[in-house]
Coordinates of C-alpha atoms in Angstrom, one line a residue:
M1 CA -15.2 6.4 -24.2
E2 CA -13.9 3.2 -22.8
Q3 CA -12.8 2.1 -26.3
T4 CA -10.5 5.0 -26.8
L5 CA -7.1 5.9 -25.5
L6 CA -7.2 8.8 -23.1
G7 CA -4.4 11.3 -23.8
G8 CA -3.3 9.0 -26.6
R9 CA -1.7 6.5 -24.2
Y10 CA -4.1 5.4 -21.4
Q11 CA -6.2 2.3 -22.1
V12 CA -9.3 2.2 -19.9
V13 CA -9.7 -1.0 -17.9
R14 CA -12.9 -0.1 -16.1
R15 CA -14.6 2.8 -14.4
L16 CA -13.9 3.0 -10.7
G17 CA -16.6 5.4 -9.8
S18 CA -18.2 8.8 -10.3
G19 CA -19.5 11.7 -8.3
G20 CA -21.1 15.1 -8.8
F21 CA -18.0 16.6 -10.4
S22 CA -15.7 13.9 -11.6
R23 CA -15.2 10.3 -12.8
T24 CA -12.3 8.0 -12.2
F25 CA -11.0 5.1 -14.3
L26 CA -8.5 2.4 -13.8
V27 CA -6.2 2.5 -16.9
T28 CA -3.0 1.0 -18.2
D29 CA -0.3 3.1 -19.7
I30 CA 0.5 1.5 -23.0
H31 CA 3.6 3.7 -23.6
L32 CA 5.5 2.1 -20.7
P33 CA 7.0 -1.4 -20.4
N34 CA 4.6 -3.9 -18.8
H35 CA 1.7 -1.4 -19.2
P36 CA 1.6 -0.4 -15.5
R37 CA -1.8 0.6 -14.0
C38 CA -2.6 4.1 -12.9
V39 CA -5.8 6.0 -12.3
I40 CA -7.3 8.7 -14.4
K41 CA -9.5 11.3 -12.8
Q42 CA -11.8 13.2 -15.3
L43 CA -13.5 16.5 -14.4
K44 CA -17.1 16.4 -15.5
V45 CA -17.9 19.8 -17.1
Q46 CA -21.6 20.0 -17.7
D47 CA -21.7 23.5 -19.0
K48 CA -19.1 24.2 -21.7
D49 CA -19.3 28.0 -21.7
T50 CA -16.1 29.9 -21.4
G51 CA -16.5 30.9 -17.8
T52 CA -17.2 27.3 -16.6
L53 CA -14.3 25.9 -18.6
D54 CA -12.0 28.5 -17.2
M55 CA -13.1 27.6 -13.7
A56 CA -12.6 23.9 -14.4
R57 CA -9.2 24.6 -15.8
R58 CA -8.2 26.6 -12.8
L59 CA -9.4 23.8 -10.4
F60 CA -7.5 21.1 -12.2
D61 CA -4.4 23.2 -12.7
T62 CA -4.4 23.8 -8.9
E63 CA -4.9 20.1 -8.1
A64 CA -2.2 19.1 -10.6
R65 CA 0.3 21.6 -9.2
V66 CA -0.4 20.6 -5.6
L67 CA -0.2 16.9 -6.4
Y68 CA 3.2 17.4 -8.2
Q69 CA 4.4 19.4 -5.2
L70 CA 3.2 16.8 -2.6
G71 CA 3.9 13.6 -4.6
N72 CA 7.5 13.4 -3.1
H73 CA 5.9 12.1 0.1
P74 CA 5.8 8.2 0.1
Q75 CA 2.3 8.3 1.5
I76 CA 0.7 10.6 -1.0
P77 CA 0.0 9.4 -4.6
S78 CA 2.4 10.8 -7.2
L79 CA 1.2 12.7 -10.3
M80 CA 1.9 10.9 -13.6
A81 CA 0.3 13.4 -16.1
H82 CA -2.1 16.3 -16.4
F83 CA -3.7 17.0 -19.7
E84 CA -6.8 18.6 -21.4
E85 CA -8.5 16.8 -24.3
D86 CA -11.6 17.9 -26.2
Q87 CA -12.4 20.4 -23.4
E88 CA -12.3 17.7 -20.8
F89 CA -9.7 17.7 -18.0
Y90 CA -7.7 14.6 -16.8
L91 CA -5.3 13.8 -14.1
A92 CA -3.2 10.6 -14.3
Q93 CA -2.1 9.5 -10.8
E94 CA -0.4 6.6 -9.0
Y95 CA -2.6 3.6 -8.5
I96 CA -3.0 2.8 -4.8
E97 CA -3.9 -0.8 -4.1
G98 CA -5.3 -1.2 -0.6
S99 CA -8.2 -1.0 1.8
R100 CA -10.1 2.2 2.5
L101 CA -10.2 3.2 6.2
N102 CA -14.0 3.6 6.2
R103 CA -14.2 -0.2 5.7
Q104 CA -12.5 -0.5 9.1
V105 CA -14.1 2.4 11.1
E106 CA -17.5 0.8 11.4
E107 CA -20.6 2.1 13.0
G108 CA -21.2 0.6 16.5
K109 CA -17.7 -1.0 16.7
P110 CA -15.4 1.4 18.6
W111 CA -11.7 1.0 18.5
S112 CA -9.4 0.7 21.5
E113 CA -7.5 3.8 22.7
T114 CA -4.1 2.4 21.6
R115 CA -5.4 1.7 18.1
V116 CA -6.9 5.2 17.8
V117 CA -3.6 6.9 19.0
L118 CA -1.6 4.9 16.4
L119 CA -4.0 5.9 13.7
L120 CA -4.0 9.6 14.6
Q121 CA -0.2 9.7 14.8
E122 CA 0.2 8.3 11.3
V123 CA -2.4 10.6 9.7
L124 CA -0.9 13.7 11.4
E125 CA 2.6 12.7 10.3
I126 CA 1.4 12.8 6.6
L127 CA -0.7 16.0 7.2
S128 CA 2.3 17.8 8.8
F129 CA 4.1 17.4 5.5
V130 CA 1.1 18.7 3.6
H131 CA 0.9 21.8 5.9
R132 CA 4.6 22.5 5.6
Q133 CA 4.0 22.8 1.8
Q134 CA 1.4 25.5 2.6
V135 CA -1.5 23.3 1.6
I136 CA -4.8 22.7 3.3
H137 CA -6.4 19.4 2.3
R138 CA -10.0 20.2 3.4
D139 CA -11.4 16.7 3.0
I140 CA -9.7 14.5 5.6
K141 CA -12.1 11.5 6.3
P142 CA -11.9 7.7 6.4
S143 CA -12.7 7.2 2.7
N144 CA -9.7 9.4 1.8
L145 CA -7.3 7.3 3.7
I146 CA -6.1 3.9 2.2
R147 CA -4.2 1.2 4.1
R148 CA -1.8 0.3 1.3
H149 CA -1.6 -3.5 0.7
R150 CA 2.1 -3.4 -0.3
D151 CA 3.5 -2.1 2.9
G152 CA 0.7 -1.6 5.4
K153 CA 1.1 2.2 5.4
L154 CA -1.7 4.8 5.2
V155 CA -1.9 6.8 2.0
L156 CA -3.8 10.2 2.0
I157 CA -5.7 10.7 -1.3
D158 CA -8.1 13.0 -3.1
F159 CA -6.5 16.5 -3.2
G160 CA -9.3 17.8 -5.4
A161 CA -10.5 20.1 -2.6
V162 CA -7.1 21.5 -1.7
K163 CA -6.5 25.1 -0.9
Q164 CA -3.0 26.7 -1.1
V165 CA -2.3 29.2 1.5
T166 CA -1.4 32.5 -0.1
S167 CA -1.0 36.1 1.0
S168 CA -3.4 37.3 -1.7
P169 CA -5.8 40.1 -0.5
L170 CA -9.5 39.6 0.1
L171 CA -10.4 41.9 -2.8
D172 CA -8.9 41.8 -6.3
A173 CA -7.3 45.2 -6.8
E174 CA -8.4 45.5 -10.5
T175 CA -11.8 43.9 -10.6
G176 CA -13.0 44.5 -7.0
A177 CA -14.2 40.9 -6.9
T178 CA -14.1 39.1 -3.5
N179 CA -11.5 36.4 -3.3
I180 CA -13.5 34.0 -1.1
T181 CA -13.2 30.2 -1.2
V182 CA -16.4 28.2 -1.5
A183 CA -17.2 25.6 1.1
I184 CA -15.7 22.3 0.1
G185 CA -15.4 19.2 2.3
T186 CA -17.6 16.6 3.9
H187 CA -20.4 17.2 6.4
G188 CA -19.4 16.0 9.9
Y189 CA -15.7 16.6 9.3
M190 CA -16.0 20.3 8.4
P191 CA -15.6 22.9 11.1
N192 CA -17.7 26.1 11.0
E193 CA -15.0 28.3 9.4
Q194 CA -14.7 25.8 6.5
Y195 CA -18.5 26.0 6.0
A196 CA -18.0 29.7 5.6
G197 CA -15.4 29.1 2.9
K198 CA -12.5 30.2 5.1
P199 CA -10.5 27.1 5.8
R200 CA -7.3 27.1 7.8
F201 CA -4.7 24.6 8.7
S202 CA -6.6 23.9 12.0
S203 CA -9.6 23.0 9.8
D204 CA -7.7 19.8 8.8
V205 CA -6.7 19.3 12.5
Y206 CA -10.4 19.4 13.3
A207 CA -11.2 16.7 10.7
V208 CA -8.4 14.4 12.1
G209 CA -9.8 14.9 15.6
I210 CA -13.3 13.9 14.3
L211 CA -11.8 10.9 12.7
G212 CA -10.3 9.9 16.1
I213 CA -13.6 10.5 17.9
R214 CA -15.4 8.4 15.3
A215 CA -13.1 5.5 15.8
L216 CA -13.1 5.8 19.5
T217 CA -16.9 6.0 19.9
G218 CA -18.0 3.9 16.9
M219 CA -20.4 6.7 16.0
H220 CA -20.6 8.8 12.8
P221 CA -19.9 12.4 13.5
Q222 CA -23.3 13.6 12.3
R223 CA -24.8 11.6 15.2
L224 CA -22.8 13.4 17.8
E225 CA -24.6 16.3 19.6
E226 CA -23.2 19.7 20.4
D227 CA -23.3 21.4 23.8
P228 CA -26.1 24.0 23.4
V229 CA -24.1 26.6 25.3
T230 CA -20.6 26.2 24.1
S231 CA -21.3 24.6 20.7
E232 CA -18.5 22.1 21.5
I233 CA -19.0 18.4 20.5
D234 CA -20.4 16.3 23.3
W235 CA -18.6 13.0 22.6
R236 CA -17.0 11.9 25.9
Q237 CA -20.3 10.2 27.1
H238 CA -19.9 7.8 24.2
A239 CA -16.3 6.8 25.2
P240 CA -16.5 6.6 29.0
T241 CA -13.2 4.7 29.4
V242 CA -11.1 7.1 27.4
S243 CA -8.0 8.4 29.3
S244 CA -8.2 12.0 30.3
S245 CA -4.9 12.8 28.5
L246 CA -6.1 11.6 25.1
A247 CA -9.6 13.1 25.6
A248 CA -7.9 16.5 26.2
V249 CA -5.9 16.3 23.0
L250 CA -9.0 15.4 21.0
D251 CA -11.0 18.1 22.6
T252 CA -8.4 20.7 21.6
M253 CA -8.3 19.3 18.1
V254 CA -12.1 19.8 17.6
R255 CA -12.7 23.1 19.4
Y256 CA -15.5 25.1 17.8
D257 CA -13.3 28.2 17.6
F258 CA -10.3 27.6 15.3
R259 CA -8.2 29.9 17.5
D260 CA -8.5 27.4 20.3
R261 CA -7.3 24.4 18.3
Y262 CA -3.7 23.3 17.5
P263 CA -2.8 25.7 14.7
T264 CA -1.3 23.0 12.4
A265 CA -0.9 19.2 12.3
Q266 CA 2.6 19.4 13.7
E267 CA 1.4 20.9 17.0
A268 CA -1.3 18.3 17.2
L269 CA 1.2 15.5 16.5
E270 CA 3.6 16.8 19.2
A271 CA 0.7 16.8 21.7
L272 CA -0.1 13.3 20.8
Q273 CA 3.5 12.1 21.1
N274 CA 3.7 13.6 24.6
L275 CA 0.9 11.4 25.9
P276 CA 2.1 9.2 28.8
N277 CA 2.4 6.1 26.6
P278 CA 5.8 5.2 25.3
L279 CA 4.5 2.4 23.1
H280 CA 3.1 4.9 20.6
G281 CA 6.5 5.6 19.1
L282 CA 7.7 2.1 19.1
V283 CA 5.0 0.1 17.4
G284 CA 3.8 0.4 13.8
T285 CA 0.4 1.5 12.8
Q286 CA -1.1 -1.9 12.4
I287 CA 0.2 -3.5 15.6
Y288 CA -2.8 -4.1 17.8
Q289 CA -2.0 -6.4 20.7
T290 CA -4.1 -8.9 22.6
W291 CA -3.6 -12.1 24.4
M292 CA -6.2 -14.4 22.9
K293 CA -5.9 -17.5 25.1
G294 CA -5.8 -17.9 28.8
A295 CA -4.8 -20.7 31.1
N296 CA -6.6 -24.0 30.4
G297 CA -8.0 -22.7 27.2
R298 CA -9.9 -19.8 28.8
G299 CA -9.5 -16.3 27.4
P300 CA -10.7 -13.0 28.6
T301 CA -13.7 -11.2 27.0
F302 CA -12.9 -7.7 25.8
P303 CA -15.7 -5.1 25.6
D304 CA -14.2 -3.4 22.6
D305 CA -12.9 -6.4 20.7
D306 CA -14.1 -6.2 17.1
S307 CA -12.3 -9.4 16.0
N308 CA -15.5 -10.7 14.5
T309 CA -15.3 -7.9 11.9
A310 CA -13.8 -9.0 8.6
V311 CA -11.9 -6.8 6.3
G312 CA -14.3 -5.5 3.7
P313 CA -14.7 -7.1 0.3
T314 CA -13.3 -5.7 -2.9
E315 CA -14.9 -2.4 -3.6
T316 CA -14.4 0.5 -6.0
S317 CA -14.4 4.2 -5.1
E318 CA -16.9 6.9 -5.2
P319 CA -14.8 9.8 -6.3
T320 CA -15.5 13.5 -6.4
A321 CA -13.8 16.7 -5.4
F322 CA -16.8 17.9 -3.4
A323 CA -18.5 15.7 -0.9
D324 CA -21.9 16.3 0.6
D325 CA -22.7 12.8 1.8
Q326 CA -21.4 11.0 4.8
D327 CA -18.4 9.2 3.5
S328 CA -18.7 8.4 -0.2
T329 CA -15.8 10.4 -1.5
S330 CA -12.4 8.9 -2.5
L331 CA -10.1 8.7 -5.4
F332 CA -8.2 5.5 -5.9
P333 CA -9.0 2.9 -3.4
V334 CA -9.6 -0.8 -4.2
D335 CA -10.4 -2.7 -1.0
L336 CA -8.7 -6.1 -0.8
A337 CA -10.0 -9.0 1.3
Y338 CA -6.9 -10.6 2.8
S339 CA -7.4 -14.3 2.6
N340 CA -6.8 -16.7 5.4
G341 CA -6.1 -19.5 2.9
K342 CA -9.7 -20.9 3.2
G343 CA -11.5 -18.4 1.0
A344 CA -12.6 -16.3 3.9
A345 CA -11.5 -12.8 4.7
S346 CA -9.1 -12.5 7.6
Q347 CA -10.1 -10.7 10.8
P348 CA -8.4 -7.5 12.1
I349 CA -7.2 -7.6 15.7
A350 CA -8.3 -4.9 18.0
A351 CA -6.1 -3.4 20.7
V352 CA -7.4 -3.9 24.2
E353 CA -6.8 -1.7 27.2
A354 CA -8.1 -1.2 30.7
N355 CA -7.8 1.8 32.9
V356 CA -6.9 1.5 36.6
S357 CA -9.7 3.8 37.6
D358 CA -12.2 1.7 35.7
F359 CA -11.1 -1.7 37.1
Q360 CA -13.7 -3.8 38.8
P361 CA -13.7 -7.5 39.5
L362 CA -16.0 -9.4 37.2
P363 CA -18.6 -11.5 39.1
H364 CA -18.8 -15.3 38.5
R365 CA -15.4 -15.3 36.8
R366 CA -11.9 -16.3 38.1
S367 CA -10.1 -14.5 35.2
L368 CA -10.0 -10.8 34.7
V369 CA -8.3 -8.2 32.5
V370 CA -6.6 -5.3 34.2
G371 CA -4.2 -2.6 33.1
S372 CA -2.5 -2.1 36.4
V373 CA -3.1 -3.2 39.9
L374 CA -1.6 -1.4 42.8
G375 CA 0.9 -3.7 44.5
A376 CA 1.1 -6.1 41.5
L377 CA 4.4 -7.0 39.8
A378 CA 6.5 -4.1 38.5
I379 CA 6.2 -5.5 35.0
G380 CA 2.5 -5.0 35.2
L381 CA 2.9 -1.3 35.7
V382 CA 5.4 -1.1 32.8
L383 CA 3.0 -2.9 30.5
W384 CA 0.0 -0.9 31.6
R385 CA 1.8 2.4 30.9
S386 CA 2.7 1.1 27.5
G387 CA -1.0 0.5 26.6
L388 CA -0.7 -3.3 26.6
T389 CA -3.4 -5.3 28.4
I390 CA -2.3 -7.9 30.8
A391 CA -4.4 -11.1 31.3
L392 CA -4.4 -12.4 34.9
E393 CA -6.2 -15.0 36.8
L394 CA -6.4 -16.0 40.5
N395 CA -4.5 -19.0 41.7
G396 CA -5.5 -21.3 44.5
G397 CA -4.1 -18.9 47.1
G398 CA -6.0 -15.9 45.7
V399 CA -2.9 -14.3 44.1
A400 CA -3.2 -12.8 40.6
I401 CA -0.9 -14.5 38.1
P402 CA -0.5 -14.1 34.3
F403 CA -2.5 -16.4 32.1
Q404 CA -0.5 -19.5 30.9
A405 CA 2.3 -18.5 33.3
A406 CA 4.2 -17.4 30.1
A407 CA 7.1 -15.0 30.0
V408 CA 6.0 -11.5 29.2
P409 CA 7.1 -10.5 25.7
T410 CA 9.6 -7.8 25.2
L411 CA 7.7 -4.8 23.9
T412 CA 9.8 -3.7 21.1
T413 CA 11.0 -7.0 19.7
D414 CA 8.7 -9.9 20.6
L415 CA 5.3 -8.2 20.4
G416 CA 4.8 -9.5 16.9
L417 CA 4.5 -13.0 18.3
L418 CA 1.0 -12.1 19.4
L419 CA -0.2 -11.4 15.9
P420 CA -1.8 -13.5 13.1
P421 CA 0.5 -14.4 10.2
E422 CA -0.5 -11.5 7.9
E423 CA 0.0 -8.8 10.5
K424 CA 3.1 -10.5 11.9
A425 CA 4.8 -10.3 8.5
T426 CA 4.0 -6.6 8.4
F427 CA 5.3 -6.1 11.9
L428 CA 8.5 -8.0 11.2
T429 CA 9.1 -6.0 8.0
R430 CA 8.7 -2.7 9.8
Q431 CA 11.1 -4.0 12.4
G432 CA 13.5 -5.0 9.7
D433 CA 13.2 -1.5 8.3
R434 CA 14.2 0.0 11.6
L435 CA 17.2 -2.4 12.0
L436 CA 18.3 -1.5 8.4
N437 CA 18.1 2.2 9.2
Q438 CA 20.2 1.6 12.3
G439 CA 22.9 -0.2 10.3
R440 CA 22.2 -3.5 11.9
Y441 CA 22.3 -5.4 8.7
P442 CA 22.6 -9.0 9.8
D443 CA 19.7 -8.6 12.2
A444 CA 17.6 -6.8 9.6
L445 CA 18.3 -9.6 7.1
A446 CA 17.2 -12.3 9.6
T447 CA 14.0 -10.3 10.4
Y448 CA 13.1 -9.9 6.7
N449 CA 13.8 -13.7 6.1
E450 CA 11.4 -14.5 9.0
A451 CA 8.7 -12.3 7.5
V452 CA 9.1 -14.1 4.1
E453 CA 8.8 -17.5 5.8
I454 CA 5.6 -16.4 7.4
Q455 CA 4.1 -14.8 4.3
P456 CA 6.0 -16.0 1.2
E457 CA 4.3 -13.5 -1.2
Y458 CA 4.9 -10.4 0.8
A459 CA 6.7 -8.0 -1.6
A460 CA 7.7 -5.5 1.0
A461 CA 9.7 -8.1 2.9
Y462 CA 11.6 -9.0 -0.3
L463 CA 12.4 -5.4 -0.9
G464 CA 13.8 -5.0 2.6
R465 CA 15.9 -8.1 2.0
C466 CA 17.2 -6.6 -1.3
K467 CA 18.2 -3.3 0.4
T468 CA 19.9 -5.1 3.2
L469 CA 21.9 -7.4 0.9
I470 CA 23.0 -4.3 -1.0
A471 CA 24.2 -2.8 2.3
L472 CA 26.0 -6.1 2.9
K473 CA 27.6 -5.8 -0.5
R474 CA 26.0 -9.0 -1.8
P475 CA 24.5 -7.6 -5.0
I476 CA 23.7 -10.9 -6.8
E477 CA 21.5 -12.1 -4.0
A478 CA 20.0 -8.5 -3.8
I479 CA 19.0 -8.7 -7.4
A480 CA 17.2 -12.0 -6.8
A481 CA 15.4 -10.5 -3.8
C482 CA 14.3 -7.5 -5.8
D483 CA 13.1 -9.8 -8.6
D484 CA 11.0 -11.6 -6.0
A485 CA 9.5 -8.3 -4.8
L486 CA 8.6 -7.5 -8.4
A487 CA 7.1 -10.9 -9.0
Y488 CA 4.6 -10.4 -6.2
S489 CA 3.9 -6.7 -6.9
T490 CA 3.6 -5.7 -10.5
Y491 CA 3.9 -2.0 -9.8
Y492 CA 6.8 -1.5 -7.4
P493 CA 9.1 1.4 -8.4
E494 CA 11.1 1.1 -5.2
A495 CA 12.1 -2.4 -6.1
V496 CA 13.1 -1.4 -9.6
R497 CA 15.3 1.3 -8.2
S498 CA 16.8 -1.0 -5.6
K499 CA 17.6 -3.5 -8.3
G500 CA 19.4 -0.7 -10.2
N501 CA 21.4 0.0 -7.0
A502 CA 22.5 -3.7 -7.0
E503 CA 23.5 -3.6 -10.7
E504 CA 25.5 -0.4 -10.0
Q505 CA 27.2 -2.0 -7.1
Q506 CA 28.5 -4.7 -9.5
G507 CA 29.7 -2.0 -11.9
K508 CA 27.0 -2.7 -14.5
L509 CA 26.3 0.9 -15.1
L510 CA 24.3 0.6 -18.3
A511 CA 22.0 -2.0 -16.7
A512 CA 21.6 0.3 -13.6
L513 CA 20.9 3.3 -15.8
A514 CA 18.1 1.5 -17.6
L515 CA 16.5 0.6 -14.3
Y516 CA 16.7 4.1 -13.0
E517 CA 15.2 5.5 -16.1
S518 CA 12.4 2.9 -15.8
T519 CA 11.8 4.1 -12.2
N520 CA 11.6 7.7 -13.4
R521 CA 8.9 6.7 -15.8
L522 CA 7.0 4.7 -13.2
M523 CA 7.3 7.2 -10.4
P524 CA 8.5 10.6 -11.6
A525 CA 8.2 12.1 -8.1
M526 CA 10.9 9.7 -6.6
F527 CA 13.8 12.0 -5.9
E528 CA 16.3 9.1 -5.2
A529 CA 15.9 7.6 -8.6
W530 CA 16.7 10.9 -10.4
L531 CA 19.8 11.2 -8.2
D532 CA 20.8 7.6 -9.0
R533 CA 20.4 8.4 -12.7
G534 CA 22.5 11.5 -12.5
R535 CA 25.2 9.8 -10.5
V536 CA 25.5 6.9 -13.0
L537 CA 25.4 9.2 -16.0
Q538 CA 28.3 11.1 -14.5
K539 CA 30.2 7.9 -13.9
L540 CA 29.6 7.1 -17.6
G541 CA 31.1 10.5 -18.6
R542 CA 27.7 11.8 -19.9
S543 CA 27.9 15.0 -17.8
A544 CA 25.3 17.1 -19.6
E545 CA 22.7 14.3 -19.2
A546 CA 23.8 13.9 -15.6
L547 CA 23.3 17.6 -14.9
A548 CA 19.8 17.4 -16.3
A549 CA 18.9 14.4 -14.2
V550 CA 20.4 15.7 -11.0
D551 CA 18.5 19.0 -11.5
Q552 CA 15.3 16.9 -11.6
A553 CA 16.4 15.4 -8.2
I554 CA 17.1 18.8 -6.7
A555 CA 13.8 20.1 -7.9
R556 CA 12.2 17.4 -5.7
N557 CA 14.5 17.7 -2.8
R558 CA 16.8 20.6 -2.3
E559 CA 18.2 19.3 1.0
S560 CA 20.4 16.5 -0.3
A561 CA 24.2 17.1 0.0
E562 CA 24.8 14.2 -2.4
A563 CA 22.6 15.7 -5.1
W564 CA 24.4 19.1 -4.9
T565 CA 27.8 17.3 -5.0
V566 CA 26.8 15.3 -8.1
R567 CA 25.8 18.6 -9.7
G568 CA 29.2 20.0 -8.7
E569 CA 30.9 17.1 -10.4
A570 CA 28.9 17.4 -13.6
T571 CA 29.4 21.2 -13.9
W572 CA 33.1 20.8 -13.1
T573 CA 33.4 18.3 -16.0
L574 CA 31.5 20.8 -18.2
R575 CA 33.9 23.5 -17.1
R576 CA 31.1 25.6 -15.5
Y577 CA 33.3 26.4 -12.6
D578 CA 31.2 29.1 -10.9
Q579 CA 28.3 26.7 -10.8
T580 CA 30.6 24.1 -9.4
I581 CA 31.6 26.3 -6.5
I582 CA 28.0 27.3 -5.8
A583 CA 26.8 23.6 -5.8
L584 CA 29.6 22.5 -3.5
E585 CA 29.1 25.3 -1.0
K586 CA 25.4 24.3 -0.9
A587 CA 26.3 20.7 -0.3
L588 CA 28.6 21.6 2.6
Q589 CA 26.1 24.0 4.0
L590 CA 23.7 21.0 4.2
N591 CA 26.4 18.6 5.5
P592 CA 29.7 20.2 6.5
N593 CA 31.3 16.7 6.9
Y594 CA 30.3 15.3 3.5
G595 CA 33.6 13.9 2.2
P596 CA 33.0 13.9 -1.6
A597 CA 32.0 17.6 -1.5
K598 CA 35.0 18.6 0.6
E599 CA 37.4 16.7 -1.7
L600 CA 36.0 18.3 -4.8
R601 CA 35.9 21.7 -3.3
Q602 CA 39.6 21.4 -2.3
Q603 CA 40.4 20.3 -5.8
A604 CA 38.5 23.2 -7.3
R605 CA 40.2 25.7 -5.1
Q606 CA 43.7 24.4 -6.0
T607 CA 42.9 24.4 -9.7
L608 CA 41.2 27.7 -9.8
G609 CA 43.4 29.4 -7.2
R610 CA 40.4 30.4 -5.1

């Protein structure tokens, strides 16, 4: 099989893994320029009778439909192709290069509370989008979450176990057959209703809560006991220092009865965001703070510091749509060992906290770690509430002072100074993204430049620099920055599209069009590239093609006033005036102040007398 082309276009590079129901392969697409990599998932059909093939076809059609629907989210792999060949079924999907979360959630090495909250928040943000599409994932667990190398964001994978929520009756009206879903998921992360084949949105919430408890306790969920009376999970004894507010949220997420849980991921996310910790919304998902050195070279010892744990070595996945084992299921991960330049893997930094109620002086030591001390400096209380640990020591007069007598860093801007180079570059790039979104272009550019100085091969920082230079109307420099991003990341559709934006800004419309078309091939789910393509085609006077492209954009995102306006422009040129009015009314419904739509509607009314 490895010597043939799958689907007539995919050349197998190597097998990534296999499970009870599927195999996955890393492949190259020989029909596209530069032969980009993607992943092929093959359903293994052992019995080729008609009934089995029909069931396999239904499962894969469902997964393909859901993946196409969900692929618009930047943290869900996009679907490239879906095909059947010789009674075998294949999905071609975006290749995610990164590190599986189960390589970081290790047995016996609990995470700090801040780190757990940041993880839960990011997972729930992705899952909220999934639930809004009326989809239940059913297999949330560490091995189905990848920390993407390119930008440090989590990616949710393996939608082979998905269930779409429908209003279909329990019994088929014609056949009388029972429409009951089989139990699919992974032991330890499945609530009781999912075992019974009746998953709900809150079943996913349960799995995310279990993920948080696993990280917080350092224990696999199958090792956690249940209360013999209530059947609730008895986990708090394994995390004695957890704050009561976070514990209450986790307890609600993993209630035995689904009616007592948060009904969807959005409600769980809101509860998490309401925790008394303002740092959660300010710092990116990989920012784990600690002060590593104290006065005179002494540093505090942290009970939950897992800094001796290296990022896992390169590893392939164990994919299958149905998981019975502890944590073996995933679809596309390739774990990367981040080098420290000396051939060894770098070490992740753990967040460190201390609760006021748990504070006790350590015997035989002059230095101590404390979250807040009644009567201490006001800044201590602010930092404690934010989740940042403060390192103090006693001076000659018995007064507690900060280690090194250093100025306390500003939480939202200087926290990255506490990180090692690899994570500092990620922190700075995320900070640059925020500044760019706020329209603070010179500050954003300076931040991206600093990230590049720290990590010269970090593609995400070059992309941020490219976007900022476009915003500053410096397209030639922007193209150079996008080329740098592409030099360090061979598959980077966002950089291809941004380079097209820079070419368009220079008036080089044909060059921009070629780049947008390339982006469409590389990532068909990217709404923005289809819109860019339609806009440029309309500028070139190719309105019929522009209409086709912008319809692709609208199919992926119906909430864009610009997309509806471009559709209005194309249909106006094609003299489809009724469609023009409808498109412009939709654009102004979405954004009543959108200038291009207002101007075109006024022109249409004057011309048509409406």
